[in-house]
XYZ file of C-alpha atoms in Angstrom:
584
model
C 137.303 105.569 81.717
C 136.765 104.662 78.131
C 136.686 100.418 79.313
C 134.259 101.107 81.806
C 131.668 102.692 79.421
C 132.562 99.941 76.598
C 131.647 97.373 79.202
C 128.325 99.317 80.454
C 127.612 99.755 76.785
C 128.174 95.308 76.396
C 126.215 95.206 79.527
C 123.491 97.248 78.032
C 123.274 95.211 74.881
C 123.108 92.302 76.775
C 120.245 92.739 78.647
C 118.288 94.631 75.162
C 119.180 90.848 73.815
C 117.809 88.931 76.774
C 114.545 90.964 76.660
C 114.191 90.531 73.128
C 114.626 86.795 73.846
C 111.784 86.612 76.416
C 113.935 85.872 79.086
C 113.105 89.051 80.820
C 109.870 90.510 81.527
C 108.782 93.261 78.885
C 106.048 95.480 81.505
C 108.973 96.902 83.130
C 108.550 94.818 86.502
C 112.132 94.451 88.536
C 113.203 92.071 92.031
C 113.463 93.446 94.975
C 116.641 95.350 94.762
C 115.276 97.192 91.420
C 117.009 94.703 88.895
C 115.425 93.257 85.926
C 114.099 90.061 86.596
C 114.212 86.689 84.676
C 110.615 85.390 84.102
C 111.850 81.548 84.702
C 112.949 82.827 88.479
C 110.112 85.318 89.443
C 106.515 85.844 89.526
C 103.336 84.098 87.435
C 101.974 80.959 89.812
C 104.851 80.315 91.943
C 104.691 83.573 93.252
C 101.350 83.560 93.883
C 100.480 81.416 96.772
C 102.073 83.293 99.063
C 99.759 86.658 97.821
C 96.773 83.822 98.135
C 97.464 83.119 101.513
C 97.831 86.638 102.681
C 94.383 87.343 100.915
C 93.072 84.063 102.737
C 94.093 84.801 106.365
C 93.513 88.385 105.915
C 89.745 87.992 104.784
C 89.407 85.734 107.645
C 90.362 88.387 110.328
C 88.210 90.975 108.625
C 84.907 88.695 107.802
C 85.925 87.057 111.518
C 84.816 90.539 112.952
C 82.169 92.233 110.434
C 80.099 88.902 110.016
C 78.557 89.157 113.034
C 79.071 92.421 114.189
C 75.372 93.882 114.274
C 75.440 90.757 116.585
C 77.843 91.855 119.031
C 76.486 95.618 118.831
C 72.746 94.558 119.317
C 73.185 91.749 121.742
C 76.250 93.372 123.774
C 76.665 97.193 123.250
C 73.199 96.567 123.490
C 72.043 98.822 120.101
C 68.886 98.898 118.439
C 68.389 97.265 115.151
C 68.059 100.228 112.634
C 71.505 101.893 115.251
C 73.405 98.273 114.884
C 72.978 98.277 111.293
C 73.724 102.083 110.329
C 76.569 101.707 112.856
C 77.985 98.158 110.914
C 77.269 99.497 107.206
C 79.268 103.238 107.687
C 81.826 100.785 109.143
C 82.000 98.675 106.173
C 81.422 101.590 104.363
C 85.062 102.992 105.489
C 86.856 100.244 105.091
C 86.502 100.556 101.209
C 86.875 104.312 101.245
C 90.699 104.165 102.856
C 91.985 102.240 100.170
C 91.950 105.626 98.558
C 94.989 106.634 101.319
C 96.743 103.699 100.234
C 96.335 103.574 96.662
C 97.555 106.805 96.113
C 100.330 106.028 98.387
C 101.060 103.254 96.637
C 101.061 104.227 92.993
C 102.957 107.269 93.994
C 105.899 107.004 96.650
C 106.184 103.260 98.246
C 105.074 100.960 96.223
C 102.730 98.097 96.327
C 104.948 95.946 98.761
C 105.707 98.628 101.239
C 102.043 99.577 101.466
C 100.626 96.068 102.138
C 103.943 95.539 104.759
C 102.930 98.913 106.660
C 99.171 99.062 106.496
C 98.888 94.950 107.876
C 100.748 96.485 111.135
C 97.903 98.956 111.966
C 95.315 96.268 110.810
C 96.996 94.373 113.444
C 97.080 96.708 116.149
C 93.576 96.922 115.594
C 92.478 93.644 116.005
C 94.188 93.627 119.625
C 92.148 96.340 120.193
C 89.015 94.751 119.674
C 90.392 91.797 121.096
C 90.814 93.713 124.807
C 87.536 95.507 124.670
C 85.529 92.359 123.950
C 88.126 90.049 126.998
C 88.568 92.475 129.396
C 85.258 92.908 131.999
C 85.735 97.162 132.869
C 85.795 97.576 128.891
C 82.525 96.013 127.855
C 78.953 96.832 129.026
C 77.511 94.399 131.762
C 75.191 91.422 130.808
C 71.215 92.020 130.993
C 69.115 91.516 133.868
C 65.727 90.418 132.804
C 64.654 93.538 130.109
C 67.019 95.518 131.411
C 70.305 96.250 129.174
C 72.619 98.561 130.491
C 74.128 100.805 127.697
C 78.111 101.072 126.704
C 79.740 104.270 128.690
C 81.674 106.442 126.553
C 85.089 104.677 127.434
C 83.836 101.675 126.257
C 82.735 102.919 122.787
C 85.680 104.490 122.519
C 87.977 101.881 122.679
C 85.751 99.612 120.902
C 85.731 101.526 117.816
C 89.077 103.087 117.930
C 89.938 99.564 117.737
C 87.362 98.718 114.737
C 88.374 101.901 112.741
C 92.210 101.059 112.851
C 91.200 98.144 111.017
C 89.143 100.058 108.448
C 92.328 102.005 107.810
C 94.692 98.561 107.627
C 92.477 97.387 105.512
C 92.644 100.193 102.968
C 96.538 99.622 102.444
C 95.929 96.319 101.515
C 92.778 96.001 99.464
C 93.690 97.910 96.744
C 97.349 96.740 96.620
C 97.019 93.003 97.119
C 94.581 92.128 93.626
C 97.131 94.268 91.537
C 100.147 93.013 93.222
C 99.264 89.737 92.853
C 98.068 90.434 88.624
C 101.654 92.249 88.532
C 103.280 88.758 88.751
C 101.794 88.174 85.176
C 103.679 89.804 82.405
C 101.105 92.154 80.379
C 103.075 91.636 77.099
C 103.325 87.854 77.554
C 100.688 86.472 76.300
C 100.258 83.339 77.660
C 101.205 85.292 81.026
C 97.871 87.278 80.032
C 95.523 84.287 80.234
C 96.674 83.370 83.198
C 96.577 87.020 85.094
C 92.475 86.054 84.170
C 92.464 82.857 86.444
C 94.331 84.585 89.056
C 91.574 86.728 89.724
C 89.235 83.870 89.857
C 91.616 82.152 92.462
C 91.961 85.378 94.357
C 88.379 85.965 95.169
C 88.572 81.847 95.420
C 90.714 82.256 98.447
C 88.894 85.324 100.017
C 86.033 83.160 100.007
C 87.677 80.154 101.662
C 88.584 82.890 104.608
C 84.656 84.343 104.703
C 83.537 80.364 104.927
C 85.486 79.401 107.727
C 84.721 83.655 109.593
C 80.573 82.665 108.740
C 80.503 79.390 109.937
C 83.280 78.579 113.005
C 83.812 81.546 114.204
C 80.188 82.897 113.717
C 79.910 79.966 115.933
C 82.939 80.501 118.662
C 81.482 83.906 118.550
C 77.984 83.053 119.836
C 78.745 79.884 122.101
C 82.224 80.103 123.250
C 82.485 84.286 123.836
C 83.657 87.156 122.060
C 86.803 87.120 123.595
C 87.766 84.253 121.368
C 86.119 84.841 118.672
C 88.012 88.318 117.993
C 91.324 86.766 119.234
C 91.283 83.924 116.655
C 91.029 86.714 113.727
C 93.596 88.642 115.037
C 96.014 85.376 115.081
C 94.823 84.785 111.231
C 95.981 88.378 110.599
C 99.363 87.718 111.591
C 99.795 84.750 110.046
C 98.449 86.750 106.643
C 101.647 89.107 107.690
C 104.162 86.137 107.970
C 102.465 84.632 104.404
C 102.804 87.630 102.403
C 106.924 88.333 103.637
C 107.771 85.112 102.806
C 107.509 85.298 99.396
C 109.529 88.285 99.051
C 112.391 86.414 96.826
C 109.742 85.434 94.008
C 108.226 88.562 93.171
C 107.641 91.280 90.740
C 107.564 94.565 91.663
C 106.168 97.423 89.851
C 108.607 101.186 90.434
C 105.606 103.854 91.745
C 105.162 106.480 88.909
C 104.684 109.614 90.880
C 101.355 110.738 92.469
C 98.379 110.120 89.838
C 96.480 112.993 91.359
C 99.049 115.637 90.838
C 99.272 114.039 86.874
C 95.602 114.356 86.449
C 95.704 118.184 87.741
C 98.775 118.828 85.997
C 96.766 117.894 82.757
C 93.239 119.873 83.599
C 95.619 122.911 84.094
C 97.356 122.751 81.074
C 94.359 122.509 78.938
C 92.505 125.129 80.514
C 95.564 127.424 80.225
C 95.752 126.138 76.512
C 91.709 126.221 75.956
C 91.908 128.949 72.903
C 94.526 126.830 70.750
C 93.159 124.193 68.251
C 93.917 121.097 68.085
C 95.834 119.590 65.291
C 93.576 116.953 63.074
C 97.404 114.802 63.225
C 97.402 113.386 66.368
C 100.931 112.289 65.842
C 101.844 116.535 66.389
C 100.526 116.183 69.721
C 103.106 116.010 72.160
C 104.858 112.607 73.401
C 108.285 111.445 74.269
C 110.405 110.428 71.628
C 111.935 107.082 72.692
C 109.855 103.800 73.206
C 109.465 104.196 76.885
C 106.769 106.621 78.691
C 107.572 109.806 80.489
C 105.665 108.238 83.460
C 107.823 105.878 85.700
C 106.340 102.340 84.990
C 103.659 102.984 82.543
C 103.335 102.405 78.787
C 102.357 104.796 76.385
C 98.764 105.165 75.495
C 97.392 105.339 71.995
C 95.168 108.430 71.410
C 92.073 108.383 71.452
C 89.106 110.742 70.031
C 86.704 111.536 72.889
C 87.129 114.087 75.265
C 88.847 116.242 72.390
C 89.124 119.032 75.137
C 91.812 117.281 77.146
C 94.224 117.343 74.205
C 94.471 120.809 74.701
C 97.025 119.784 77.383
C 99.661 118.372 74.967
C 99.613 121.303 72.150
C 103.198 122.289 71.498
C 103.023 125.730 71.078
C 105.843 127.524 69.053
C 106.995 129.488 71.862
C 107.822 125.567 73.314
C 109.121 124.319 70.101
C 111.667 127.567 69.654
C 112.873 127.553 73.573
C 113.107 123.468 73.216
C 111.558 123.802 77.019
C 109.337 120.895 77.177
C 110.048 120.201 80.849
C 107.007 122.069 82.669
C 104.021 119.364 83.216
C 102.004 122.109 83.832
C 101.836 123.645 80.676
C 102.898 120.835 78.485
C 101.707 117.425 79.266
C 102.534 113.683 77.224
C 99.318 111.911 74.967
C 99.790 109.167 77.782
C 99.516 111.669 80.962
C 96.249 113.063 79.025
C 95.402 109.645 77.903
C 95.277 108.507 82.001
C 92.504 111.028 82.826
C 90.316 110.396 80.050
C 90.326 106.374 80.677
C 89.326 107.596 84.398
C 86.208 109.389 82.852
C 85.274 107.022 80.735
C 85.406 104.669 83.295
C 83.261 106.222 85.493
C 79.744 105.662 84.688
C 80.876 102.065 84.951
C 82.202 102.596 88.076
C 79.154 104.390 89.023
C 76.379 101.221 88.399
C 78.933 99.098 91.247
C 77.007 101.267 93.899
C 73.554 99.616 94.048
C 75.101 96.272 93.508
C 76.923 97.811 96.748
C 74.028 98.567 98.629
C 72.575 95.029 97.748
C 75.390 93.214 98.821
C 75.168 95.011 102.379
C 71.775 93.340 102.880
C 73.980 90.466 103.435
C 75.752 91.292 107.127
C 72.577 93.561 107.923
C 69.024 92.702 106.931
C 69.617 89.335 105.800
C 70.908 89.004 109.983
C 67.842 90.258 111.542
C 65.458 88.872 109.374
C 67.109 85.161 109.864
C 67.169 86.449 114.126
C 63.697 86.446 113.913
C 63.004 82.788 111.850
C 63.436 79.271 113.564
C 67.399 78.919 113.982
C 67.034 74.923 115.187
C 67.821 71.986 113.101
C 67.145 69.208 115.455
C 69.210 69.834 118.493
C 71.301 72.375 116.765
C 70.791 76.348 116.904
C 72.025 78.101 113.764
C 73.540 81.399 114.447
C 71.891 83.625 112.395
C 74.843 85.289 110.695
C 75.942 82.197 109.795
C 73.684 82.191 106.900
C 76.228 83.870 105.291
C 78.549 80.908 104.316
C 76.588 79.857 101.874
C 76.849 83.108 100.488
C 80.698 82.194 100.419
C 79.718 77.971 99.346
C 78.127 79.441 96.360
C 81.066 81.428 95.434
C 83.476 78.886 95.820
C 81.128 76.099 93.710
C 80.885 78.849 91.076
C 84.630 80.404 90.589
C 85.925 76.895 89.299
C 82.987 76.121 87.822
C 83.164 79.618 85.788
C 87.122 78.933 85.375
C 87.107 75.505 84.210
C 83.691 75.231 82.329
C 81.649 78.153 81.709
C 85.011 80.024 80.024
C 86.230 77.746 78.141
C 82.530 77.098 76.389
C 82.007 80.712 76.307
C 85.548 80.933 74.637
C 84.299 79.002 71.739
C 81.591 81.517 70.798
C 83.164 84.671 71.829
C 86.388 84.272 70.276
C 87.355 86.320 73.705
C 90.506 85.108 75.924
C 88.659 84.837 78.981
C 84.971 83.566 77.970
C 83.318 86.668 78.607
C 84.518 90.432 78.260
C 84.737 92.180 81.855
C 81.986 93.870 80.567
C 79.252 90.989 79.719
C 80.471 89.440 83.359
C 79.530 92.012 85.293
C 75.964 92.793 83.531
C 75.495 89.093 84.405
C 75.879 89.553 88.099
C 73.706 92.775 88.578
C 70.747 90.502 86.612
C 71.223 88.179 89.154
C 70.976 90.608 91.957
C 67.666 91.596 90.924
C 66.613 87.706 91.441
C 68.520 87.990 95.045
C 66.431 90.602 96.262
C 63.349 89.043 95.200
C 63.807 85.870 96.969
C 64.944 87.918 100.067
C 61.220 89.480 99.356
C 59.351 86.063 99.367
C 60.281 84.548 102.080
C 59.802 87.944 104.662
C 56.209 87.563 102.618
C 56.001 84.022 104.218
C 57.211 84.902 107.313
C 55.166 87.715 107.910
C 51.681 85.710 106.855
C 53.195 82.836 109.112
C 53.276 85.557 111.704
C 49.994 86.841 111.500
C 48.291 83.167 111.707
C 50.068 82.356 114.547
C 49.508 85.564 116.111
C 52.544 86.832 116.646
C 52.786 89.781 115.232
C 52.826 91.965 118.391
C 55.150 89.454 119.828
C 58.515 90.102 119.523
C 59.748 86.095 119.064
C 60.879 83.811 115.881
C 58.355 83.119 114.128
C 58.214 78.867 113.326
C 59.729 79.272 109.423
C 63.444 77.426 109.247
C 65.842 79.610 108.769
C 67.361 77.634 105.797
C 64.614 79.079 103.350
C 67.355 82.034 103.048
C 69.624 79.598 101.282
C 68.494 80.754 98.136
C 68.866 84.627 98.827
C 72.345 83.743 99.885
C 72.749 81.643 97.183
C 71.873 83.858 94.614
C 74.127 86.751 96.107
C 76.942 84.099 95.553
C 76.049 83.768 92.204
C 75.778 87.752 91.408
C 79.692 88.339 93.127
C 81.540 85.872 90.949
C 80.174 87.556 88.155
C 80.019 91.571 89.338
C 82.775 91.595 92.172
C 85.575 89.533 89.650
C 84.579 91.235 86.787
C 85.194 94.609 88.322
C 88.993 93.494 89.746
C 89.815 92.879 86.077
C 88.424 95.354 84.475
C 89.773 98.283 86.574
C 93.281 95.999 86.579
C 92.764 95.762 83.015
C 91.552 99.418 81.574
C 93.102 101.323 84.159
C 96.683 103.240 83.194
C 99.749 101.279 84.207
C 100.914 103.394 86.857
C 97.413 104.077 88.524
C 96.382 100.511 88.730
C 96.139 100.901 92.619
C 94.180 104.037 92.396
C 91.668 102.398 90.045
C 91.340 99.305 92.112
C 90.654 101.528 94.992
C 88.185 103.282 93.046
C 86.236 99.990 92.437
C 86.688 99.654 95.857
C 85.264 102.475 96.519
C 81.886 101.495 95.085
C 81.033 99.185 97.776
C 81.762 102.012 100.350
C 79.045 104.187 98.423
C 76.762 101.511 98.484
C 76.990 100.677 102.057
C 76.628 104.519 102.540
C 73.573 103.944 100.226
C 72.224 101.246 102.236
C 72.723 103.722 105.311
C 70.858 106.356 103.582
C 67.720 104.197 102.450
C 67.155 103.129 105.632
C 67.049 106.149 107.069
C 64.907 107.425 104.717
C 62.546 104.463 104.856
C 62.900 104.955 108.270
C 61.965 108.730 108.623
C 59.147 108.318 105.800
C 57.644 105.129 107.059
C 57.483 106.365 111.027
C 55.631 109.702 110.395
C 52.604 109.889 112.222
C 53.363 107.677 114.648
C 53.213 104.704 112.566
C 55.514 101.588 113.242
C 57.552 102.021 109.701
C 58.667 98.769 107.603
C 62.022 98.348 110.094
C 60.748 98.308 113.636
C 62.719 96.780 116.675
C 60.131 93.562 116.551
C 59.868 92.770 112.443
C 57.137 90.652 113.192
C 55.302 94.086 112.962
C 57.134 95.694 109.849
C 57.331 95.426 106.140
C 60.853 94.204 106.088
C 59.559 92.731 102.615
C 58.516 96.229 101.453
C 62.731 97.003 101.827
C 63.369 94.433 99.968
C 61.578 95.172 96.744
C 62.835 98.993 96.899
C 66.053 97.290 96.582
C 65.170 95.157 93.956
C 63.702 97.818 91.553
C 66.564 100.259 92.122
C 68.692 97.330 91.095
C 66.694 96.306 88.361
C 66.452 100.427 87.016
C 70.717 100.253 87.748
C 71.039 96.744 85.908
C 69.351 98.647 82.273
C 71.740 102.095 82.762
C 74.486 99.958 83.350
C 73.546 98.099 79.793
C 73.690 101.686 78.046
C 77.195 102.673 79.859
C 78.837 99.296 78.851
C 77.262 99.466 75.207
C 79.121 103.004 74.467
C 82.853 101.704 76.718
C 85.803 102.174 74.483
C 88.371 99.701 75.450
C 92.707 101.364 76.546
C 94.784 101.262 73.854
C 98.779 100.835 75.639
C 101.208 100.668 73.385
């Protein structure tokens, strides 16, 4: 008995020397049988292009089918304009509110893996779905005759959206597990591991982008010319080939162990201070209550420094004497670590943050919705060519992919040189950039329905519902712009909620930032319904009729400009007054 402990004890040693050397990782990450892993063997870039490609394929299937969706709704289900693009933004809007189910899922009981490996079934399954009702003839309305459209029966709708909301709940098992399991292949305490965890998420939404180009442009294209058929039967082949990409890096990664179910921590803690809410709290921070070794109570987190806002919350880790005499420290509901307190207050500070990503949201809607009908109704030839519409898009996705290795490569290291900061720019001072340039998005949007409209009304065509002569390519610049605005605001948000969010919630939190463009396509929804309601009463023709030649499209626009322009200045304030984690 006595050998086998002596040689667990040499075994023990052995590995404390190896991770003292830097042959290990230090953040706690372990292979796929729950063994320590050698850095040399595992994770950083090599790992990573099979998480890229996964990300690639998979943001082709989904961009394959939302890209032109208010297409297929208006054109064969046969919907309205303002019904198409309430119907296409609550969709979107879902699909970033699921990740919620699998974050917490995640960062609690399976894991990152295990998540993305279950969800990417059902995202599947969904895609056949869609696939059948837009291929087989008895599940999709009949063609037009003339003016006459023949609506969707309920059977119809049915399986077309049971098919489209399967996807929206695939999807939210792998969006907020892919971006963190991908910046979990970078050691945390390594620093040169660090820098590179920044370009990673510059190559991530790199490769999402290559996906949306090739969904906005060929398949856009398949979609409109070759049927629908195809066009949703190509994405669902790029969705299992993003299944067959992500297992086959299994061997090469890090995994992180789940720490338990963040929500129940986060309870645990409001409970304990409330039931603690008459004691005071000791000046000494260090008699607060926190486990006594170097590792945290929570499974895969580091320890959190404390910090001296939310005072109130510190309640939770008072050791009363009644604890100290009985030694019983073991009931999280009276007696909670710095770190477990330390978790919910970095989720409160974060919020206001958090908050301003909504009307960058609601902007960034404009592109699949009201960007679409406004280009419907422009001049979609260039010579013999006919532009689909929705197409517009990829240079949406052009401009992102020009400017992520032009930000990686140039602007960062310049920036580096004045800011003395790792990555160029602080999370913070990236995403203020990008809501600026949102403001100048909308605008341009703006201008050209101005020119449209006048065009309209000399050509009298205003009470015709036709495309007015105005090329469709003076959107570029709206799209381009929008391009511009997401490198800054959409990457800056994946690291900052990898970056400042606890160690064992980091799927939660990049839910939560996922979360924000749900809320703003549920904004979007709401603002038109209120423009809408308000701009119809009376019997008036409102800003969004079904013929825009008649409407203020424009007026839309510059709501959404000022509200982003009011957002862009509260969001200055929030970021001014952040304080940044502290992990031990």
């Amino acid at each position: 008995m006595g050998s086998v402990d002596e040689e667990r004890s040499l075994l023990e040693a052995e590995l404390d020397r190896a991770e003292n050397s830097g042959l290990y990782t230090g953040d706690g990450s372990v292979d796929f049988n729950g063994n320590p892993v050698l850095k040399q063997n595992t994770g950083n870039w090599k790992a990573c292009p099979f998480i890229l490609g996964n990300e690639c394929c998979e943001r082709l299937a989904y961009y394959g089918i939302a890209t032109n969706l208010v297409s297929y709704l208006t054109k064969k289900l046969h919907e309205g304009n303002a019904s198409a693009a309430r119907n296409v933004t609550t969709w979107q809007g879902t699909c970033y509110v699921t990740p919620l189910i699998g974050a917490v899922l995640a960062d609690a009981y399976w894991g990152r893996y295990w998540t993305i490996a279950a969800f990417s079934t059902i995202y599947f399954i969904g895609m056949c779905t869609l696939t059948l009702s837009a291929s087989i003839p008895a599940l999709k309305p009949a063609e037009c005759v003339g003016s006459i459209c023949p609506s969707a029966t309920p059977a119809q709708y049915v399986v077309f959206f049971f098919g489209l909301y399967l996807i929206a709940l695939g999807t939210g098992g792998i969006k907020p597990c892919v971006s963190s399991f991908g910046a979990d292949q970078f050691d945390d305490t390594d620093p040169k591991e660090r820098v590179k965890k920044g370009s990673f998420f510059n190559w991530f939404y790199f490769s999402i982008n290559i996906g949306a180009l090739i969904s906005s442009s060929l398949l856009v294209w398949i979609q409109d010319n070759a049927g629908w058929g195809l066009g949703f039967g190509i994405p669902a082949l790029f969705m299992g080939l993003a299944i067959g990409s992500f297992f086959s890096g299994t061997s090469l990664y890090r995994f992180q162990r789940p720490g338990g179910s963040p929500i129940t921590r986060m309870c645990q803690v409001m409970v304990a201070a409330f039931h603690k809410r008459n004691l005071k709290v000791p000046e000494d921070s260090s008699l607060l209550y926190e486990t006594g070794d170097n590792h945290s109570a929570i499974e895969g987190s580091r320890k959190l420094e404390h910090s001296e806002e939310l005072k109130c919350l510190d309640n939770a880790a008072i050791v009363t004497d009644a604890e100290t005499k009985s030694g019983d420290f073991s009931n999280p509901w009276r007696l909670c670590t710095v770190t477990q307190v330390e978790e919910l207050k970095i989720l409160i500070r974060m919020f206001p943050i958090w908050a301003t990503g909504i009307v960058f949201s609601a902007v960034y809607a404009q592109m699949s919705t009201m960007f679409v009908e406004q280009g419907m109704m422009m001049d979609t030839k260039i010579g013999s060519f006919t532009i689909p519409p929705a197409s517009l898009s990829s240079f949406d996705v052009i401009s992102v992919i020009f400017w992520v290795p032009i930000y990686d490569k140039i602007i960062v290291p310049i920036a580096r040189k004045f800011t003395r900061k790792e990555r160029g720019f602080s999370e913070l001072q990236r995403m203020g950039i990008g809501l600026f340039i949102s403001v100048l998005c909308m605008s341009a949007a703006a201008l050209v329905e101005i020119k449209r409209l006048q065009l309209a009304k000399e050509l009298d065509l205003v009470d015709k519902q036709v495309a007015v002569p105005i090329n469709i390519l003076w959107q570029i610049p709206q799209y381009f712009l929008l391009g511009a605005a997401e490198v800054c605001t959409f990457i800056g948000q994946l690291e900052f909620f990898y970056d400042q969010s606890p160690d064992a919630m980091r799927s939660l939190c990049s839910a939560l930032s996922l979360l924000t463009t749900s809320l703003g396509n549920y904004l979007s929804s709401f603002i038109l319904t209120l423009v809408i309601y308000f701009t119809t009463k009376g019997g008036e023709i409102g800003w969004i009729p079904d013929n825009l030649n008649e409407g203020h499209l424009d007026y839309f626009f510059w709501l959404l400009a000022g509200l982003s322009f009011l957002n862009m200045l509260i969001y200055t304030l929030c970021a001014a007054k952040y304080k940044q984690k502290k992990a031990s």
